[in-house]
mmCIF file of C-alpha atoms in Angstrom:
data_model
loop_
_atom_site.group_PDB
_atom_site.id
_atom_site.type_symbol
_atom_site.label_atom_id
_atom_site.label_comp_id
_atom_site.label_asym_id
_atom_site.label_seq_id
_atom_site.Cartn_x
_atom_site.Cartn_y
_atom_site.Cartn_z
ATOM 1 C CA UNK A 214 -18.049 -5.633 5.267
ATOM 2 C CA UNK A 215 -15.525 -2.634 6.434
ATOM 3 C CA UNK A 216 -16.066 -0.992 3.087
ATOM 4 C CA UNK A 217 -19.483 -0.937 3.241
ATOM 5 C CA UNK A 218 -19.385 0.307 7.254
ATOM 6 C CA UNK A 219 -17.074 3.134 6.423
ATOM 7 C CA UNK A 220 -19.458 3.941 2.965
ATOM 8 C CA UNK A 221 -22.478 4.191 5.992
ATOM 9 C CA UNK A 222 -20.016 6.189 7.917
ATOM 10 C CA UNK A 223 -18.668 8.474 6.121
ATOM 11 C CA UNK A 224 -20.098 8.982 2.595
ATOM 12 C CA UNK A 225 -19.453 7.396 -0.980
ATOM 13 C CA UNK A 226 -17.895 10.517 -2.451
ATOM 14 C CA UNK A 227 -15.813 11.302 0.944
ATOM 15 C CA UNK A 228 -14.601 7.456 0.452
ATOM 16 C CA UNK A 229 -13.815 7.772 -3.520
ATOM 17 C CA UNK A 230 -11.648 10.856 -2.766
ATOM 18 C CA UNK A 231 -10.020 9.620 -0.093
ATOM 19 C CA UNK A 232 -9.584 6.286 0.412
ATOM 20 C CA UNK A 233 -6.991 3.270 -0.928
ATOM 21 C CA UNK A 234 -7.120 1.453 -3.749
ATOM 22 C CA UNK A 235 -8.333 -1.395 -2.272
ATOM 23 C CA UNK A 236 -11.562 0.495 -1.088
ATOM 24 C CA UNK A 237 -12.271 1.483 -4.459
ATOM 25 C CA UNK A 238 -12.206 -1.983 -5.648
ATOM 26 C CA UNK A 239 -14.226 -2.929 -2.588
ATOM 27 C CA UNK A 240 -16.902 -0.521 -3.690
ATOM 28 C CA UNK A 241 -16.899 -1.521 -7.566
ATOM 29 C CA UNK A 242 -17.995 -5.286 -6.233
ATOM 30 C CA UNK A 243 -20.451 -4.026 -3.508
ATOM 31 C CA UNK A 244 -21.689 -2.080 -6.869
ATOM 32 C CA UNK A 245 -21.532 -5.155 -8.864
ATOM 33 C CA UNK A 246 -19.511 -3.716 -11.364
ATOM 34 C CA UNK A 247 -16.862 -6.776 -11.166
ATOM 35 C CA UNK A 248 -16.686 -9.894 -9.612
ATOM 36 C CA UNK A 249 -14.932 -11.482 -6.909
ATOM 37 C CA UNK A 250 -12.347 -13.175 -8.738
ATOM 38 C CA UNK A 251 -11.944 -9.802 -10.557
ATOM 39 C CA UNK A 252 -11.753 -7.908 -7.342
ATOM 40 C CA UNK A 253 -9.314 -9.827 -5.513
ATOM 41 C CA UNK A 254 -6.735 -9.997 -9.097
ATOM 42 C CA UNK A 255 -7.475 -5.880 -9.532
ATOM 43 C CA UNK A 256 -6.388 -5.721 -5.473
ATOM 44 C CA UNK A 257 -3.404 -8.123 -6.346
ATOM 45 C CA UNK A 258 -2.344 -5.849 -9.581
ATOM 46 C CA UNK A 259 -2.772 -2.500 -7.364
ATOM 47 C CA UNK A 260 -0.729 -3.619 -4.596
ATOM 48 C CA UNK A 261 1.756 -5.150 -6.459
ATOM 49 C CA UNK A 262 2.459 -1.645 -8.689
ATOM 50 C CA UNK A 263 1.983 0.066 -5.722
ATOM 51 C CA UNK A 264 4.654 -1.641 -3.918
ATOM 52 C CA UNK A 265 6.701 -1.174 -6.981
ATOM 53 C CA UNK A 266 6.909 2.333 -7.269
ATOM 54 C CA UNK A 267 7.733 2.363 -3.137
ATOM 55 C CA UNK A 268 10.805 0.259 -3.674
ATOM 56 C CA UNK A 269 11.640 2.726 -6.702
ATOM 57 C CA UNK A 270 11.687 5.672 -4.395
ATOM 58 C CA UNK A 271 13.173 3.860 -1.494
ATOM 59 C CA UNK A 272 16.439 2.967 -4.011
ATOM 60 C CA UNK A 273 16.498 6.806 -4.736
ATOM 61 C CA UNK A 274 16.585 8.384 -1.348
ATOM 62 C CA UNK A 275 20.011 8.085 -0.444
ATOM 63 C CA UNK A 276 19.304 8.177 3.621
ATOM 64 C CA UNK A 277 18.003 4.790 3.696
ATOM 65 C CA UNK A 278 19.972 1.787 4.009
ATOM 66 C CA UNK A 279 19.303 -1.750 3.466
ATOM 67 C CA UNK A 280 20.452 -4.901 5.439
ATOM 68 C CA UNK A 281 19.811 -8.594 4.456
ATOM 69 C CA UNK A 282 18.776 -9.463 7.696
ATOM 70 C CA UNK A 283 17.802 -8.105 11.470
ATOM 71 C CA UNK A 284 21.176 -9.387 12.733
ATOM 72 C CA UNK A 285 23.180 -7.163 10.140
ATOM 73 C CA UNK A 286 21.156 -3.381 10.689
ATOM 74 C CA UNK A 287 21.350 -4.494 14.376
ATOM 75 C CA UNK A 288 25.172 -5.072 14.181
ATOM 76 C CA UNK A 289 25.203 -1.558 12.312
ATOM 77 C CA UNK A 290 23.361 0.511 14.687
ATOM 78 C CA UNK A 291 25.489 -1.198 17.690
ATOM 79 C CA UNK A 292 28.777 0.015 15.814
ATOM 80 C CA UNK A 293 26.765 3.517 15.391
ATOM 81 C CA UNK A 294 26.618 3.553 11.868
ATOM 82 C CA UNK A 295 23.299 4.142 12.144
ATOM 83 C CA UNK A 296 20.579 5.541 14.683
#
């Protein structure tokens, strides 16, 4: 239902040039290109790779800093270790 609200909205081609993955999918089922079960494992794949290749860059940018849990990065930015 959103996809097809923002395709009113705002255009198909302003939609397919800008919009996420997920919209893209959305618009190949409104189309009835795929499926539902198709849709939602495409969605599943997309988010999955996309999440991927965000934890890759995360691990290469050497401000951030991970914690295991909300009690250890609030310990650290109480001892000023971080801000």
């Amino acid at each position: 239902q959103e996809t097809k609200v923002l395709l009113a909205k705002y255009g198909r081609q302003t939609i397919q040039k800008t919009a996420a993955i997920p919209y893209l999918t959305a618009i190949d089922y409104i189309d009835g290109k795929i499926n539902a079960a198709e849709a939602k494992k495409r969605i599943a794949t997309n988010e999955w790779q996309y999440a991927r290749r965000q934890r890759t860059w995360f691990k290469r940018n050497p401000y951030i800093q991970w914690f295991t849990s909300a009690d250890e990065a609030l310990a650290a930015f109480k001892s000023g270790r971080i801000r």
